[in-house]
Amino acid sequence: MDYPLLNVFLTMLWFFVWIMWFMLLFRVIGDVFRDDALSGWAKAGWTLLVCALPFLGVLVYLIARGRGMGEREMRRAQVQEQAFRSYVRQAAATGPVAGATKADELGRLAALHDQGAITDAEYERAKTRVLAV
């Protein structure tokens, strides 16, 4: 039971370095497979290099394509943000309109139901809600 405090700190340090290493490895592999500019052979090559020689492979990948990782992540985040904003605008535009009558709301619900955007159960719940108001 003789385990000095410094050894505890060193063990914790190595444990967290090990966790950071796996996070970096998964990040690199994820970046390889998300990059649309890479061909299938290039993806297979990078994956083989990273799996066969993990430390050297990740280091070479970060040196060769590290700057692009951040740029691709920023582009992906911007596309997701634009898609979210577009969805919110579309949902707000198709929401209940001020001054709309019950007939207008029921017509909109029927159109959504006919398009298959909402199920029968959702249609019935929404219809009873509109009629209850």
Short mmCIF file of N, CA and C in Angstrom, two decimals:
data_model
loop_
_atom_site.label_atom_id
_atom_site.label_comp_id
_atom_site.label_asym_id
_atom_site.label_seq_id
_atom_site.Cartn_x
_atom_site.Cartn_y
_atom_site.Cartn_z
N MET A 1 0.82 -1.19 0.00
CA MET A 1 0.00 0.00 0.00
C MET A 1 0.87 1.25 0.00
N ASP A 2 2.11 1.10 -0.42
CA ASP A 2 2.99 2.26 -0.49
C ASP A 2 2.96 2.82 -1.90
N TYR A 3 2.13 3.84 -2.10
CA TYR A 3 1.98 4.48 -3.40
C TYR A 3 2.06 5.99 -3.17
N PRO A 4 3.22 6.58 -3.37
CA PRO A 4 3.39 8.01 -3.06
C PRO A 4 2.46 8.91 -3.87
N LEU A 5 2.24 10.07 -3.33
CA LEU A 5 1.34 11.04 -3.95
C LEU A 5 1.80 11.42 -5.35
N LEU A 6 3.10 11.56 -5.54
CA LEU A 6 3.62 11.92 -6.86
C LEU A 6 3.28 10.83 -7.89
N ASN A 7 3.32 9.59 -7.49
CA ASN A 7 2.96 8.50 -8.40
C ASN A 7 1.48 8.56 -8.77
N VAL A 8 0.64 8.98 -7.84
CA VAL A 8 -0.78 9.14 -8.13
C VAL A 8 -0.96 10.23 -9.19
N PHE A 9 -0.26 11.35 -9.02
CA PHE A 9 -0.36 12.43 -10.00
C PHE A 9 0.16 11.99 -11.37
N LEU A 10 1.27 11.25 -11.39
CA LEU A 10 1.81 10.78 -12.66
C LEU A 10 0.86 9.78 -13.33
N THR A 11 0.24 8.93 -12.54
CA THR A 11 -0.72 7.98 -13.09
C THR A 11 -1.91 8.72 -13.69
N MET A 12 -2.40 9.74 -12.98
CA MET A 12 -3.51 10.53 -13.50
C MET A 12 -3.10 11.26 -14.77
N LEU A 13 -1.87 11.79 -14.80
CA LEU A 13 -1.37 12.48 -15.99
C LEU A 13 -1.34 11.54 -17.19
N TRP A 14 -0.78 10.36 -17.02
CA TRP A 14 -0.72 9.40 -18.11
C TRP A 14 -2.10 8.96 -18.55
N PHE A 15 -3.01 8.81 -17.59
CA PHE A 15 -4.37 8.43 -17.93
C PHE A 15 -5.03 9.49 -18.80
N PHE A 16 -4.90 10.76 -18.44
CA PHE A 16 -5.51 11.84 -19.22
C PHE A 16 -4.80 12.02 -20.56
N VAL A 17 -3.51 11.81 -20.62
CA VAL A 17 -2.80 11.86 -21.90
C VAL A 17 -3.31 10.74 -22.80
N TRP A 18 -3.55 9.57 -22.24
CA TRP A 18 -4.07 8.44 -22.99
C TRP A 18 -5.46 8.75 -23.54
N ILE A 19 -6.32 9.37 -22.72
CA ILE A 19 -7.66 9.76 -23.16
C ILE A 19 -7.57 10.82 -24.26
N MET A 20 -6.69 11.81 -24.09
CA MET A 20 -6.52 12.85 -25.12
C MET A 20 -6.03 12.24 -26.43
N TRP A 21 -5.15 11.23 -26.33
CA TRP A 21 -4.64 10.57 -27.53
C TRP A 21 -5.79 9.91 -28.30
N PHE A 22 -6.67 9.21 -27.60
CA PHE A 22 -7.78 8.56 -28.27
C PHE A 22 -8.74 9.59 -28.87
N MET A 23 -8.95 10.69 -28.17
CA MET A 23 -9.81 11.74 -28.73
C MET A 23 -9.21 12.28 -30.03
N LEU A 24 -7.90 12.51 -30.03
CA LEU A 24 -7.23 13.01 -31.23
C LEU A 24 -7.29 11.98 -32.36
N LEU A 25 -7.09 10.72 -32.02
CA LEU A 25 -7.14 9.66 -33.02
C LEU A 25 -8.53 9.58 -33.66
N PHE A 26 -9.59 9.62 -32.85
CA PHE A 26 -10.94 9.57 -33.38
C PHE A 26 -11.27 10.83 -34.19
N ARG A 27 -10.74 11.96 -33.77
CA ARG A 27 -10.96 13.20 -34.50
C ARG A 27 -10.34 13.14 -35.89
N VAL A 28 -9.13 12.59 -35.97
CA VAL A 28 -8.45 12.46 -37.26
C VAL A 28 -9.20 11.48 -38.16
N ILE A 29 -9.58 10.35 -37.62
CA ILE A 29 -10.31 9.36 -38.42
C ILE A 29 -11.65 9.94 -38.88
N GLY A 30 -12.34 10.66 -37.99
CA GLY A 30 -13.59 11.30 -38.38
C GLY A 30 -13.39 12.33 -39.47
N ASP A 31 -12.31 13.10 -39.40
CA ASP A 31 -12.02 14.11 -40.41
C ASP A 31 -11.72 13.45 -41.76
N VAL A 32 -11.02 12.32 -41.72
CA VAL A 32 -10.71 11.61 -42.96
C VAL A 32 -12.00 11.19 -43.66
N PHE A 33 -12.93 10.63 -42.92
CA PHE A 33 -14.14 10.12 -43.54
C PHE A 33 -15.16 11.20 -43.86
N ARG A 34 -15.08 12.37 -43.23
CA ARG A 34 -16.02 13.46 -43.53
C ARG A 34 -15.56 14.32 -44.70
N ASP A 35 -14.29 14.23 -45.06
CA ASP A 35 -13.75 15.09 -46.12
C ASP A 35 -14.20 14.58 -47.48
N ASP A 36 -15.01 15.37 -48.16
CA ASP A 36 -15.51 14.98 -49.48
C ASP A 36 -14.45 15.15 -50.57
N ALA A 37 -13.42 15.92 -50.32
CA ALA A 37 -12.39 16.15 -51.33
C ALA A 37 -11.46 14.96 -51.48
N LEU A 38 -11.36 14.11 -50.47
CA LEU A 38 -10.48 12.94 -50.54
C LEU A 38 -11.15 11.83 -51.33
N SER A 39 -10.36 11.15 -52.13
CA SER A 39 -10.88 9.99 -52.85
C SER A 39 -10.96 8.80 -51.89
N GLY A 40 -11.58 7.74 -52.35
CA GLY A 40 -11.68 6.53 -51.53
C GLY A 40 -10.31 5.94 -51.23
N TRP A 41 -9.40 5.98 -52.22
CA TRP A 41 -8.06 5.45 -52.01
C TRP A 41 -7.30 6.28 -50.98
N ALA A 42 -7.45 7.59 -51.05
CA ALA A 42 -6.77 8.45 -50.08
C ALA A 42 -7.31 8.20 -48.68
N LYS A 43 -8.63 8.03 -48.56
CA LYS A 43 -9.22 7.73 -47.25
C LYS A 43 -8.70 6.40 -46.72
N ALA A 44 -8.63 5.41 -47.61
CA ALA A 44 -8.11 4.10 -47.20
C ALA A 44 -6.64 4.21 -46.80
N GLY A 45 -5.86 4.98 -47.54
CA GLY A 45 -4.44 5.15 -47.21
C GLY A 45 -4.23 5.83 -45.88
N TRP A 46 -4.94 6.93 -45.63
CA TRP A 46 -4.80 7.62 -44.35
C TRP A 46 -5.26 6.73 -43.20
N THR A 47 -6.36 6.01 -43.40
CA THR A 47 -6.85 5.13 -42.34
C THR A 47 -5.85 4.03 -42.05
N LEU A 48 -5.28 3.44 -43.09
CA LEU A 48 -4.29 2.39 -42.90
C LEU A 48 -3.06 2.94 -42.18
N LEU A 49 -2.60 4.12 -42.58
CA LEU A 49 -1.43 4.72 -41.93
C LEU A 49 -1.72 5.02 -40.46
N VAL A 50 -2.90 5.56 -40.19
CA VAL A 50 -3.23 5.92 -38.80
C VAL A 50 -3.43 4.67 -37.94
N CYS A 51 -3.94 3.60 -38.53
CA CYS A 51 -4.14 2.37 -37.75
C CYS A 51 -2.86 1.56 -37.61
N ALA A 52 -2.03 1.53 -38.66
CA ALA A 52 -0.81 0.72 -38.63
C ALA A 52 0.28 1.40 -37.79
N LEU A 53 0.46 2.67 -37.98
CA LEU A 53 1.47 3.43 -37.23
C LEU A 53 0.76 4.61 -36.57
N PRO A 54 0.06 4.37 -35.48
CA PRO A 54 -0.83 5.41 -34.94
C PRO A 54 -0.15 6.73 -34.61
N PHE A 55 0.94 6.72 -33.89
CA PHE A 55 1.56 7.98 -33.48
C PHE A 55 2.13 8.72 -34.68
N LEU A 56 2.86 8.01 -35.53
CA LEU A 56 3.44 8.63 -36.71
C LEU A 56 2.35 9.05 -37.69
N GLY A 57 1.34 8.20 -37.87
CA GLY A 57 0.26 8.50 -38.80
C GLY A 57 -0.52 9.75 -38.41
N VAL A 58 -0.85 9.86 -37.13
CA VAL A 58 -1.59 11.05 -36.66
C VAL A 58 -0.72 12.29 -36.76
N LEU A 59 0.56 12.16 -36.42
CA LEU A 59 1.47 13.30 -36.51
C LEU A 59 1.60 13.77 -37.96
N VAL A 60 1.78 12.84 -38.89
CA VAL A 60 1.89 13.19 -40.31
C VAL A 60 0.58 13.81 -40.80
N TYR A 61 -0.55 13.26 -40.39
CA TYR A 61 -1.84 13.81 -40.82
C TYR A 61 -2.01 15.23 -40.31
N LEU A 62 -1.65 15.48 -39.06
CA LEU A 62 -1.79 16.82 -38.50
C LEU A 62 -0.86 17.82 -39.20
N ILE A 63 0.33 17.37 -39.56
CA ILE A 63 1.25 18.25 -40.27
C ILE A 63 0.74 18.52 -41.69
N ALA A 64 0.29 17.48 -42.37
CA ALA A 64 -0.11 17.61 -43.77
C ALA A 64 -1.48 18.27 -43.93
N ARG A 65 -2.43 17.95 -43.07
CA ARG A 65 -3.80 18.41 -43.28
C ARG A 65 -4.41 19.08 -42.05
N GLY A 66 -3.60 19.46 -41.10
CA GLY A 66 -4.11 20.04 -39.85
C GLY A 66 -4.87 21.33 -40.02
N ARG A 67 -4.38 22.23 -40.86
CA ARG A 67 -5.06 23.50 -41.07
C ARG A 67 -6.42 23.28 -41.71
N GLY A 68 -6.50 22.35 -42.63
CA GLY A 68 -7.76 22.05 -43.30
C GLY A 68 -8.80 21.47 -42.36
N MET A 69 -8.37 20.80 -41.29
CA MET A 69 -9.32 20.23 -40.34
C MET A 69 -10.20 21.32 -39.75
N GLY A 70 -9.59 22.39 -39.32
CA GLY A 70 -10.34 23.49 -38.73
C GLY A 70 -11.24 24.18 -39.73
N GLU A 71 -10.73 24.37 -40.95
CA GLU A 71 -11.52 25.03 -41.98
C GLU A 71 -12.73 24.18 -42.36
N ARG A 72 -12.54 22.86 -42.49
CA ARG A 72 -13.65 21.98 -42.83
C ARG A 72 -14.68 21.95 -41.70
N GLU A 73 -14.21 21.98 -40.46
CA GLU A 73 -15.13 21.99 -39.32
C GLU A 73 -15.94 23.28 -39.28
N MET A 74 -15.29 24.41 -39.59
CA MET A 74 -16.00 25.69 -39.63
C MET A 74 -17.05 25.70 -40.73
N ARG A 75 -16.69 25.18 -41.92
CA ARG A 75 -17.66 25.12 -43.02
C ARG A 75 -18.84 24.24 -42.65
N ARG A 76 -18.57 23.12 -42.01
CA ARG A 76 -19.63 22.20 -41.61
C ARG A 76 -20.54 22.87 -40.58
N ALA A 77 -19.98 23.60 -39.65
CA ALA A 77 -20.78 24.31 -38.64
C ALA A 77 -21.61 25.41 -39.28
N GLN A 78 -21.05 26.12 -40.26
CA GLN A 78 -21.80 27.18 -40.94
C GLN A 78 -22.96 26.61 -41.73
N VAL A 79 -22.75 25.47 -42.39
CA VAL A 79 -23.82 24.84 -43.16
C VAL A 79 -24.93 24.39 -42.21
N GLN A 80 -24.56 23.82 -41.07
CA GLN A 80 -25.57 23.39 -40.10
C GLN A 80 -26.33 24.59 -39.54
N GLU A 81 -25.64 25.68 -39.29
CA GLU A 81 -26.29 26.89 -38.78
C GLU A 81 -27.27 27.44 -39.81
N GLN A 82 -26.86 27.47 -41.08
CA GLN A 82 -27.76 27.96 -42.14
C GLN A 82 -28.98 27.05 -42.28
N ALA A 83 -28.77 25.75 -42.19
CA ALA A 83 -29.90 24.82 -42.28
C ALA A 83 -30.85 25.02 -41.12
N PHE A 84 -30.31 25.25 -39.93
CA PHE A 84 -31.16 25.47 -38.75
C PHE A 84 -31.96 26.76 -38.90
N ARG A 85 -31.28 27.83 -39.33
CA ARG A 85 -31.97 29.11 -39.51
C ARG A 85 -33.05 29.00 -40.59
N SER A 86 -32.76 28.28 -41.65
CA SER A 86 -33.74 28.09 -42.71
C SER A 86 -34.94 27.32 -42.19
N TYR A 87 -34.69 26.30 -41.39
CA TYR A 87 -35.78 25.52 -40.81
C TYR A 87 -36.64 26.38 -39.88
N VAL A 88 -35.99 27.21 -39.07
CA VAL A 88 -36.74 28.06 -38.15
C VAL A 88 -37.59 29.06 -38.93
N ARG A 89 -37.02 29.66 -40.00
CA ARG A 89 -37.80 30.59 -40.81
C ARG A 89 -38.99 29.90 -41.46
N GLN A 90 -38.76 28.68 -41.96
CA GLN A 90 -39.83 27.94 -42.61
C GLN A 90 -40.91 27.56 -41.59
N ALA A 91 -40.50 27.11 -40.41
CA ALA A 91 -41.46 26.73 -39.39
C ALA A 91 -42.24 27.94 -38.91
N ALA A 92 -41.58 29.07 -38.79
CA ALA A 92 -42.27 30.28 -38.34
C ALA A 92 -43.24 30.77 -39.41
N ALA A 93 -42.89 30.59 -40.67
CA ALA A 93 -43.77 31.04 -41.75
C ALA A 93 -45.01 30.17 -41.87
N THR A 94 -44.90 28.88 -41.54
CA THR A 94 -46.05 27.99 -41.66
C THR A 94 -46.80 27.85 -40.35
N GLY A 95 -46.37 28.57 -39.33
CA GLY A 95 -47.06 28.52 -38.04
C GLY A 95 -48.38 29.26 -38.11
N PRO A 96 -49.09 29.29 -37.00
CA PRO A 96 -50.37 29.99 -36.99
C PRO A 96 -50.19 31.47 -37.32
N VAL A 97 -50.96 31.94 -38.24
CA VAL A 97 -50.89 33.33 -38.68
C VAL A 97 -51.87 34.15 -37.86
N ALA A 98 -51.44 35.36 -37.49
CA ALA A 98 -52.33 36.24 -36.73
C ALA A 98 -53.53 36.58 -37.60
N GLY A 99 -54.71 36.41 -37.07
CA GLY A 99 -55.92 36.73 -37.80
C GLY A 99 -56.42 35.57 -38.67
N ALA A 100 -55.74 34.42 -38.63
CA ALA A 100 -56.18 33.28 -39.43
C ALA A 100 -57.42 32.67 -38.80
N THR A 101 -58.31 32.23 -39.62
CA THR A 101 -59.54 31.63 -39.12
C THR A 101 -59.32 30.16 -38.86
N LYS A 102 -60.30 29.56 -38.19
CA LYS A 102 -60.22 28.12 -37.94
C LYS A 102 -60.22 27.33 -39.23
N ALA A 103 -60.93 27.81 -40.21
CA ALA A 103 -60.98 27.14 -41.51
C ALA A 103 -59.60 27.15 -42.17
N ASP A 104 -58.89 28.29 -42.05
CA ASP A 104 -57.54 28.37 -42.62
C ASP A 104 -56.61 27.38 -41.95
N GLU A 105 -56.68 27.32 -40.62
CA GLU A 105 -55.84 26.39 -39.86
C GLU A 105 -56.18 24.95 -40.22
N LEU A 106 -57.45 24.63 -40.32
CA LEU A 106 -57.84 23.26 -40.68
C LEU A 106 -57.40 22.92 -42.09
N GLY A 107 -57.45 23.88 -42.99
CA GLY A 107 -56.99 23.67 -44.35
C GLY A 107 -55.49 23.41 -44.40
N ARG A 108 -54.75 24.15 -43.59
CA ARG A 108 -53.29 23.95 -43.53
C ARG A 108 -52.98 22.58 -42.95
N LEU A 109 -53.69 22.18 -41.91
CA LEU A 109 -53.49 20.86 -41.31
C LEU A 109 -53.84 19.75 -42.29
N ALA A 110 -54.93 19.92 -43.03
CA ALA A 110 -55.32 18.91 -44.02
C ALA A 110 -54.26 18.79 -45.11
N ALA A 111 -53.69 19.91 -45.52
CA ALA A 111 -52.63 19.87 -46.54
C ALA A 111 -51.41 19.13 -46.02
N LEU A 112 -51.03 19.41 -44.76
CA LEU A 112 -49.89 18.70 -44.16
C LEU A 112 -50.17 17.20 -44.06
N HIS A 113 -51.40 16.86 -43.69
CA HIS A 113 -51.78 15.45 -43.58
C HIS A 113 -51.75 14.77 -44.94
N ASP A 114 -52.24 15.45 -45.97
CA ASP A 114 -52.25 14.89 -47.32
C ASP A 114 -50.83 14.70 -47.87
N GLN A 115 -49.93 15.60 -47.49
CA GLN A 115 -48.54 15.49 -47.94
C GLN A 115 -47.79 14.39 -47.20
N GLY A 116 -48.35 13.93 -46.09
CA GLY A 116 -47.68 12.91 -45.28
C GLY A 116 -46.72 13.50 -44.27
N ALA A 117 -46.76 14.82 -44.08
CA ALA A 117 -45.87 15.46 -43.13
C ALA A 117 -46.26 15.17 -41.69
N ILE A 118 -47.54 14.91 -41.44
CA ILE A 118 -48.00 14.56 -40.10
C ILE A 118 -48.82 13.28 -40.18
N THR A 119 -48.80 12.53 -39.10
CA THR A 119 -49.52 11.25 -39.06
C THR A 119 -51.00 11.50 -38.77
N ASP A 120 -51.77 10.43 -38.85
CA ASP A 120 -53.21 10.54 -38.55
C ASP A 120 -53.44 11.01 -37.12
N ALA A 121 -52.67 10.44 -36.19
CA ALA A 121 -52.85 10.81 -34.77
C ALA A 121 -52.49 12.27 -34.55
N GLU A 122 -51.40 12.72 -35.16
CA GLU A 122 -51.01 14.13 -35.01
C GLU A 122 -52.07 15.05 -35.63
N TYR A 123 -52.60 14.63 -36.76
CA TYR A 123 -53.63 15.42 -37.43
C TYR A 123 -54.87 15.56 -36.54
N GLU A 124 -55.29 14.46 -35.94
CA GLU A 124 -56.48 14.50 -35.07
C GLU A 124 -56.24 15.37 -33.85
N ARG A 125 -55.05 15.24 -33.22
CA ARG A 125 -54.74 16.06 -32.05
C ARG A 125 -54.74 17.55 -32.41
N ALA A 126 -54.10 17.89 -33.52
CA ALA A 126 -54.03 19.29 -33.94
C ALA A 126 -55.43 19.82 -34.29
N LYS A 127 -56.22 18.97 -34.93
CA LYS A 127 -57.57 19.38 -35.32
C LYS A 127 -58.42 19.66 -34.08
N THR A 128 -58.35 18.80 -33.07
CA THR A 128 -59.13 19.04 -31.84
C THR A 128 -58.62 20.28 -31.12
N ARG A 129 -57.33 20.53 -31.18
CA ARG A 129 -56.77 21.73 -30.54
C ARG A 129 -57.28 22.98 -31.24
N VAL A 130 -57.30 22.97 -32.58
CA VAL A 130 -57.78 24.14 -33.34
C VAL A 130 -59.26 24.37 -33.07
N LEU A 131 -60.02 23.30 -33.05
CA LEU A 131 -61.46 23.44 -32.83
C LEU A 131 -61.80 23.83 -31.40
N ALA A 132 -60.93 23.51 -30.46
CA ALA A 132 -61.19 23.83 -29.05
C ALA A 132 -60.94 25.31 -28.76
N VAL A 133 -60.16 25.95 -29.57
CA VAL A 133 -59.82 27.35 -29.29
C VAL A 133 -60.95 28.26 -29.61
#
